[in-house]
Amino acid sequence: MNRRTKSEDAKSEEMVLGPSVSLPSLLDKGRQPDSTFRQLLYDISVVSTLLESAREYLAGRLGVTSPQYNIVMVVARSGGDGVSVSDVATRLNVTGAFVTNEVKKLVKGDLIVKKTNPDDGRGVLLSLTPSGYAKVRALEPDLLMVNNRLFGTLSKADFHDLARIMGSLIGVFGQTVAVLKALTTESEKAERSSVDRLESEKRKK
């Protein structure tokens, strides 16, 4: 029979990590209370990667990148009157500048056309070109196949719960990433300041 020594037990205890989250609603009972939470994060990461791969396939059928595919599909579902750049940006949770830059490429590729907004005479509305419309229509069988296979196991209740939960997470995820970017910027500034100070001290010597 294998018996662990006291030193081995002590070493094992030293290597036990604390939970990665402290909110009671996200914790289980037991020695690893954040086990379900961590598995959820792994699962979300895998699902995100696989979903992106599926969308890259659809984007490839249109001859565009995945972000451009998202823009094309928002425009395609907006109706014949077109949709503004700001509305597309809001729908996709990206900046207007990003949409504007990608739209330039889609216009050049004859998928999207820009028209003056009749409501203000200054802004533009985006809509599909005849060629873009034909390509999106031709993609519909593949689109149905992919989405039905990806989400076919969900019940109606599961689907609406998932949509609600994902929608509720976008805002706080975005805020958290903004904080992380700010912290990174401050850290980089502090590091540059430290390097400059050291170089200045070396020159004085």
PDB file of C-alpha atoms in Angstrom:
ATOM      1  CA  MET A   1       0.000   0.000   0.000  1.00  0.00           C
ATOM      2  CA  ASN A   2       1.355   3.433  -0.975  1.00  0.00           C
ATOM      3  CA  ARG A   3       1.491   5.901   1.881  1.00  0.00           C
ATOM      4  CA  ARG A   4       2.113   9.582   1.369  1.00  0.00           C
ATOM      5  CA  THR A   5       4.707  11.160   3.624  1.00  0.00           C
ATOM      6  CA  LYS A   6       4.011  14.339   5.591  1.00  0.00           C
ATOM      7  CA  SER A   7       6.367  16.254   3.306  1.00  0.00           C
ATOM      8  CA  GLU A   8       4.453  15.061   0.240  1.00  0.00           C
ATOM      9  CA  ASP A   9       1.146  16.090   1.807  1.00  0.00           C
ATOM     10  CA  ALA A  10       2.569  19.493   2.710  1.00  0.00           C
ATOM     11  CA  LYS A  11       3.874  19.976  -0.815  1.00  0.00           C
ATOM     12  CA  SER A  12       0.475  18.986  -2.222  1.00  0.00           C
ATOM     13  CA  GLU A  13      -1.260  21.536  -0.002  1.00  0.00           C
ATOM     14  CA  GLU A  14       1.183  24.248  -1.121  1.00  0.00           C
ATOM     15  CA  MET A  15       0.235  23.626  -4.760  1.00  0.00           C
ATOM     16  CA  VAL A  16      -3.513  24.004  -4.239  1.00  0.00           C
ATOM     17  CA  LEU A  17      -4.724  27.166  -5.982  1.00  0.00           C
ATOM     18  CA  GLY A  18      -7.464  29.389  -4.723  1.00  0.00           C
ATOM     19  CA  PRO A  19     -10.731  29.713  -6.673  1.00  0.00           C
ATOM     20  CA  SER A  20     -10.631  31.796  -9.864  1.00  0.00           C
ATOM     21  CA  VAL A  21     -13.908  33.528  -9.006  1.00  0.00           C
ATOM     22  CA  SER A  22     -15.409  34.570  -5.656  1.00  0.00           C
ATOM     23  CA  LEU A  23     -19.051  35.360  -6.476  1.00  0.00           C
ATOM     24  CA  PRO A  24     -21.257  32.945  -4.482  1.00  0.00           C
ATOM     25  CA  SER A  25     -23.657  32.484  -7.394  1.00  0.00           C
ATOM     26  CA  LEU A  26     -20.815  31.056  -9.513  1.00  0.00           C
ATOM     27  CA  LEU A  27     -19.383  28.647  -6.957  1.00  0.00           C
ATOM     28  CA  ASP A  28     -20.058  24.995  -6.156  1.00  0.00           C
ATOM     29  CA  LYS A  29     -19.549  23.185  -2.879  1.00  0.00           C
ATOM     30  CA  GLY A  30     -16.477  21.056  -2.422  1.00  0.00           C
ATOM     31  CA  ARG A  31     -12.725  21.314  -2.602  1.00  0.00           C
ATOM     32  CA  GLN A  32     -12.752  22.947  -6.043  1.00  0.00           C
ATOM     33  CA  PRO A  33     -15.726  25.316  -5.860  1.00  0.00           C
ATOM     34  CA  ASP A  34     -14.900  27.004  -9.170  1.00  0.00           C
ATOM     35  CA  SER A  35     -14.753  23.768 -11.175  1.00  0.00           C
ATOM     36  CA  THR A  36     -18.030  24.345 -13.058  1.00  0.00           C
ATOM     37  CA  PHE A  37     -17.110  27.975 -13.679  1.00  0.00           C
ATOM     38  CA  ARG A  38     -13.732  27.093 -15.168  1.00  0.00           C
ATOM     39  CA  GLN A  39     -15.279  24.405 -17.366  1.00  0.00           C
ATOM     40  CA  LEU A  40     -17.811  26.981 -18.590  1.00  0.00           C
ATOM     41  CA  LEU A  41     -14.982  29.294 -19.640  1.00  0.00           C
ATOM     42  CA  TYR A  42     -13.244  26.466 -21.488  1.00  0.00           C
ATOM     43  CA  ASP A  43     -16.512  25.524 -23.202  1.00  0.00           C
ATOM     44  CA  ILE A  44     -17.253  29.125 -24.233  1.00  0.00           C
ATOM     45  CA  SER A  45     -13.762  29.407 -25.698  1.00  0.00           C
ATOM     46  CA  VAL A  46     -14.202  26.195 -27.695  1.00  0.00           C
ATOM     47  CA  VAL A  47     -17.687  27.168 -28.903  1.00  0.00           C
ATOM     48  CA  SER A  48     -16.395  30.595 -29.941  1.00  0.00           C
ATOM     49  CA  THR A  49     -13.555  29.037 -31.939  1.00  0.00           C
ATOM     50  CA  LEU A  50     -15.827  26.518 -33.649  1.00  0.00           C
ATOM     51  CA  LEU A  51     -18.476  29.146 -34.431  1.00  0.00           C
ATOM     52  CA  GLU A  52     -15.814  31.373 -35.946  1.00  0.00           C
ATOM     53  CA  SER A  53     -14.624  28.457 -38.098  1.00  0.00           C
ATOM     54  CA  ALA A  54     -18.181  27.923 -39.354  1.00  0.00           C
ATOM     55  CA  ARG A  55     -18.557  31.611 -40.176  1.00  0.00           C
ATOM     56  CA  GLU A  56     -15.190  31.616 -41.934  1.00  0.00           C
ATOM     57  CA  TYR A  57     -16.539  28.840 -44.163  1.00  0.00           C
ATOM     58  CA  LEU A  58     -19.598  30.935 -45.028  1.00  0.00           C
ATOM     59  CA  ALA A  59     -17.462  34.028 -45.505  1.00  0.00           C
ATOM     60  CA  GLY A  60     -15.223  32.089 -47.859  1.00  0.00           C
ATOM     61  CA  ARG A  61     -18.236  31.194 -49.983  1.00  0.00           C
ATOM     62  CA  LEU A  62     -18.834  34.936 -50.422  1.00  0.00           C
ATOM     63  CA  GLY A  63     -15.162  35.643 -51.000  1.00  0.00           C
ATOM     64  CA  VAL A  64     -14.863  37.918 -47.962  1.00  0.00           C
ATOM     65  CA  THR A  65     -13.344  37.856 -44.478  1.00  0.00           C
ATOM     66  CA  SER A  66     -15.346  36.856 -41.416  1.00  0.00           C
ATOM     67  CA  PRO A  67     -15.834  40.475 -40.190  1.00  0.00           C
ATOM     68  CA  GLN A  68     -16.881  41.500 -43.705  1.00  0.00           C
ATOM     69  CA  TYR A  69     -19.332  38.604 -43.795  1.00  0.00           C
ATOM     70  CA  ASN A  70     -20.978  39.912 -40.626  1.00  0.00           C
ATOM     71  CA  ILE A  71     -21.373  43.348 -42.192  1.00  0.00           C
ATOM     72  CA  VAL A  72     -22.798  41.926 -45.413  1.00  0.00           C
ATOM     73  CA  MET A  73     -25.364  39.865 -43.515  1.00  0.00           C
ATOM     74  CA  VAL A  74     -26.503  42.814 -41.387  1.00  0.00           C
ATOM     75  CA  VAL A  75     -26.897  44.893 -44.531  1.00  0.00           C
ATOM     76  CA  ALA A  76     -28.681  42.023 -46.294  1.00  0.00           C
ATOM     77  CA  ARG A  77     -31.257  41.777 -43.476  1.00  0.00           C
ATOM     78  CA  SER A  78     -31.849  45.524 -43.278  1.00  0.00           C
ATOM     79  CA  GLY A  79     -34.314  45.705 -46.172  1.00  0.00           C
ATOM     80  CA  GLY A  80     -34.241  47.594 -49.441  1.00  0.00           C
ATOM     81  CA  ASP A  81     -33.952  51.075 -47.906  1.00  0.00           C
ATOM     82  CA  GLY A  82     -30.500  50.368 -46.536  1.00  0.00           C
ATOM     83  CA  VAL A  83     -28.882  50.739 -43.126  1.00  0.00           C
ATOM     84  CA  SER A  84     -26.517  53.333 -41.682  1.00  0.00           C
ATOM     85  CA  VAL A  85     -22.917  52.655 -40.719  1.00  0.00           C
ATOM     86  CA  SER A  86     -23.697  53.469 -37.088  1.00  0.00           C
ATOM     87  CA  ASP A  87     -26.560  50.970 -37.002  1.00  0.00           C
ATOM     88  CA  VAL A  88     -24.302  48.237 -38.415  1.00  0.00           C
ATOM     89  CA  ALA A  89     -21.619  49.094 -35.837  1.00  0.00           C
ATOM     90  CA  THR A  90     -24.155  48.929 -33.005  1.00  0.00           C
ATOM     91  CA  ARG A  91     -25.516  45.602 -34.181  1.00  0.00           C
ATOM     92  CA  LEU A  92     -22.047  44.051 -34.384  1.00  0.00           C
ATOM     93  CA  ASN A  93     -20.616  45.788 -31.299  1.00  0.00           C
ATOM     94  CA  VAL A  94     -17.730  47.330 -33.232  1.00  0.00           C
ATOM     95  CA  THR A  95     -16.690  50.903 -33.982  1.00  0.00           C
ATOM     96  CA  GLY A  96     -18.103  52.956 -36.827  1.00  0.00           C
ATOM     97  CA  ALA A  97     -14.563  53.509 -38.087  1.00  0.00           C
ATOM     98  CA  PHE A  98     -14.052  49.758 -38.396  1.00  0.00           C
ATOM     99  CA  VAL A  99     -17.281  49.338 -40.364  1.00  0.00           C
ATOM    100  CA  THR A 100     -16.400  52.271 -42.637  1.00  0.00           C
ATOM    101  CA  ASN A 101     -12.990  50.791 -43.427  1.00  0.00           C
ATOM    102  CA  GLU A 102     -14.402  47.339 -44.220  1.00  0.00           C
ATOM    103  CA  VAL A 103     -17.277  48.774 -46.261  1.00  0.00           C
ATOM    104  CA  LYS A 104     -14.755  50.431 -48.576  1.00  0.00           C
ATOM    105  CA  LYS A 105     -13.445  46.968 -49.454  1.00  0.00           C
ATOM    106  CA  LEU A 106     -16.956  45.572 -49.881  1.00  0.00           C
ATOM    107  CA  VAL A 107     -17.884  48.444 -52.190  1.00  0.00           C
ATOM    108  CA  LYS A 108     -14.764  47.754 -54.240  1.00  0.00           C
ATOM    109  CA  GLY A 109     -15.771  44.085 -54.373  1.00  0.00           C
ATOM    110  CA  ASP A 110     -19.218  45.017 -55.740  1.00  0.00           C
ATOM    111  CA  LEU A 111     -21.089  43.549 -52.766  1.00  0.00           C
ATOM    112  CA  ILE A 112     -22.305  46.741 -51.109  1.00  0.00           C
ATOM    113  CA  VAL A 113     -23.328  50.118 -52.458  1.00  0.00           C
ATOM    114  CA  LYS A 114     -23.436  53.394 -50.538  1.00  0.00           C
ATOM    115  CA  LYS A 115     -26.314  55.813 -51.074  1.00  0.00           C
ATOM    116  CA  THR A 116     -26.965  59.247 -49.629  1.00  0.00           C
ATOM    117  CA  ASN A 117     -29.359  59.157 -46.685  1.00  0.00           C
ATOM    118  CA  PRO A 118     -32.463  61.045 -47.837  1.00  0.00           C
ATOM    119  CA  ASP A 119     -33.292  61.986 -44.235  1.00  0.00           C
ATOM    120  CA  ASP A 120     -30.252  64.212 -43.701  1.00  0.00           C
ATOM    121  CA  GLY A 121     -28.526  64.485 -47.082  1.00  0.00           C
ATOM    122  CA  ARG A 122     -25.119  63.906 -45.506  1.00  0.00           C
ATOM    123  CA  GLY A 123     -24.952  60.395 -44.062  1.00  0.00           C
ATOM    124  CA  VAL A 124     -24.930  57.246 -46.161  1.00  0.00           C
ATOM    125  CA  LEU A 125     -27.052  54.125 -46.217  1.00  0.00           C
ATOM    126  CA  LEU A 126     -25.625  50.735 -47.098  1.00  0.00           C
ATOM    127  CA  SER A 127     -27.418  48.181 -49.224  1.00  0.00           C
ATOM    128  CA  LEU A 128     -26.510  45.176 -51.345  1.00  0.00           C
ATOM    129  CA  THR A 129     -25.622  45.529 -54.975  1.00  0.00           C
ATOM    130  CA  PRO A 130     -27.469  43.229 -57.413  1.00  0.00           C
ATOM    131  CA  SER A 131     -24.339  41.075 -57.454  1.00  0.00           C
ATOM    132  CA  GLY A 132     -24.162  41.055 -53.657  1.00  0.00           C
ATOM    133  CA  TYR A 133     -27.829  40.117 -53.377  1.00  0.00           C
ATOM    134  CA  ALA A 134     -27.370  37.223 -55.823  1.00  0.00           C
ATOM    135  CA  LYS A 135     -24.381  35.902 -53.874  1.00  0.00           C
ATOM    136  CA  VAL A 136     -26.192  36.077 -50.535  1.00  0.00           C
ATOM    137  CA  ARG A 137     -29.220  34.317 -52.000  1.00  0.00           C
ATOM    138  CA  ALA A 138     -26.982  31.583 -53.400  1.00  0.00           C
ATOM    139  CA  LEU A 139     -25.448  31.162 -49.933  1.00  0.00           C
ATOM    140  CA  GLU A 140     -28.796  30.554 -48.197  1.00  0.00           C
ATOM    141  CA  PRO A 141     -28.771  26.715 -48.425  1.00  0.00           C
ATOM    142  CA  ASP A 142     -25.331  26.578 -46.797  1.00  0.00           C
ATOM    143  CA  LEU A 143     -26.388  29.143 -44.191  1.00  0.00           C
ATOM    144  CA  LEU A 144     -29.431  27.075 -43.235  1.00  0.00           C
ATOM    145  CA  MET A 145     -27.394  23.884 -43.059  1.00  0.00           C
ATOM    146  CA  VAL A 146     -24.697  25.411 -40.834  1.00  0.00           C
ATOM    147  CA  ASN A 147     -27.060  27.146 -38.409  1.00  0.00           C
ATOM    148  CA  ASN A 148     -29.414  24.160 -38.142  1.00  0.00           C
ATOM    149  CA  ARG A 149     -26.506  21.874 -37.315  1.00  0.00           C
ATOM    150  CA  LEU A 150     -24.911  24.288 -34.842  1.00  0.00           C
ATOM    151  CA  PHE A 151     -28.056  25.006 -32.846  1.00  0.00           C
ATOM    152  CA  GLY A 152     -30.306  22.075 -33.671  1.00  0.00           C
ATOM    153  CA  THR A 153     -30.057  20.555 -30.176  1.00  0.00           C
ATOM    154  CA  LEU A 154     -31.578  23.607 -28.454  1.00  0.00           C
ATOM    155  CA  SER A 155     -35.204  23.691 -27.399  1.00  0.00           C
ATOM    156  CA  LYS A 156     -37.141  26.931 -27.869  1.00  0.00           C
ATOM    157  CA  ALA A 157     -36.771  27.730 -24.164  1.00  0.00           C
ATOM    158  CA  ASP A 158     -33.030  26.941 -24.233  1.00  0.00           C
ATOM    159  CA  PHE A 159     -32.589  29.116 -27.301  1.00  0.00           C
ATOM    160  CA  HIS A 160     -34.299  32.146 -25.753  1.00  0.00           C
ATOM    161  CA  ASP A 161     -32.401  31.670 -22.480  1.00  0.00           C
ATOM    162  CA  LEU A 162     -29.114  31.471 -24.379  1.00  0.00           C
ATOM    163  CA  ALA A 163     -29.929  34.580 -26.437  1.00  0.00           C
ATOM    164  CA  ARG A 164     -30.854  36.521 -23.292  1.00  0.00           C
ATOM    165  CA  ILE A 165     -27.766  35.433 -21.357  1.00  0.00           C
ATOM    166  CA  MET A 166     -25.345  36.137 -24.209  1.00  0.00           C
ATOM    167  CA  GLY A 167     -26.891  39.550 -24.783  1.00  0.00           C
ATOM    168  CA  SER A 168     -26.543  40.408 -21.104  1.00  0.00           C
ATOM    169  CA  LEU A 169     -22.841  39.471 -21.084  1.00  0.00           C
ATOM    170  CA  ILE A 170     -21.731  41.606 -24.028  1.00  0.00           C
ATOM    171  CA  GLY A 171     -21.802  44.911 -22.158  1.00  0.00           C
ATOM    172  CA  VAL A 172     -19.916  43.761 -19.075  1.00  0.00           C
ATOM    173  CA  PHE A 173     -17.422  41.784 -21.174  1.00  0.00           C
ATOM    174  CA  GLY A 174     -16.718  44.921 -23.194  1.00  0.00           C
ATOM    175  CA  GLN A 175     -16.281  47.011 -20.048  1.00  0.00           C
ATOM    176  CA  THR A 176     -13.908  44.456 -18.563  1.00  0.00           C
ATOM    177  CA  VAL A 177     -11.751  44.351 -21.687  1.00  0.00           C
ATOM    178  CA  ALA A 178     -11.653  48.169 -21.725  1.00  0.00           C
ATOM    179  CA  VAL A 179     -10.341  48.116 -18.139  1.00  0.00           C
ATOM    180  CA  LEU A 180      -7.710  45.524 -19.074  1.00  0.00           C
ATOM    181  CA  LYS A 181      -6.558  47.657 -22.018  1.00  0.00           C
ATOM    182  CA  ALA A 182      -6.281  50.682 -19.735  1.00  0.00           C
ATOM    183  CA  LEU A 183      -4.244  48.677 -17.213  1.00  0.00           C
ATOM    184  CA  THR A 184      -1.976  47.424 -19.998  1.00  0.00           C
ATOM    185  CA  THR A 185      -1.438  50.967 -21.230  1.00  0.00           C
ATOM    186  CA  GLU A 186      -0.570  52.193 -17.730  1.00  0.00           C
ATOM    187  CA  SER A 187       1.806  49.250 -17.238  1.00  0.00           C
ATOM    188  CA  GLU A 188       3.545  49.962 -20.541  1.00  0.00           C
ATOM    189  CA  LYS A 189       3.893  53.649 -19.631  1.00  0.00           C
ATOM    190  CA  ALA A 190       5.398  52.752 -16.259  1.00  0.00           C
ATOM    191  CA  GLU A 191       7.809  50.304 -17.908  1.00  0.00           C
ATOM    192  CA  ARG A 192       8.927  52.889 -20.485  1.00  0.00           C
ATOM    193  CA  SER A 193       9.361  55.462 -17.732  1.00  0.00           C
ATOM    194  CA  SER A 194      11.521  53.042 -15.745  1.00  0.00           C
ATOM    195  CA  VAL A 195      13.681  52.247 -18.787  1.00  0.00           C
ATOM    196  CA  ASP A 196      14.094  55.957 -19.602  1.00  0.00           C
ATOM    197  CA  ARG A 197      15.096  56.678 -16.006  1.00  0.00           C
ATOM    198  CA  LEU A 198      17.715  53.910 -16.019  1.00  0.00           C
ATOM    199  CA  GLU A 199      19.145  55.092 -19.339  1.00  0.00           C
ATOM    200  CA  SER A 200      19.264  58.642 -18.018  1.00  0.00           C
ATOM    201  CA  GLU A 201      21.155  57.502 -14.919  1.00  0.00           C
ATOM    202  CA  LYS A 202      23.616  55.557 -17.061  1.00  0.00           C
ATOM    203  CA  ARG A 203      24.329  58.650 -19.185  1.00  0.00           C
ATOM    204  CA  LYS A 204      24.993  60.701 -16.044  1.00  0.00           C
ATOM    205  CA  LYS A 205      27.581  58.174 -14.935  1.00  0.00           C
TER     206      LYS A 205
END
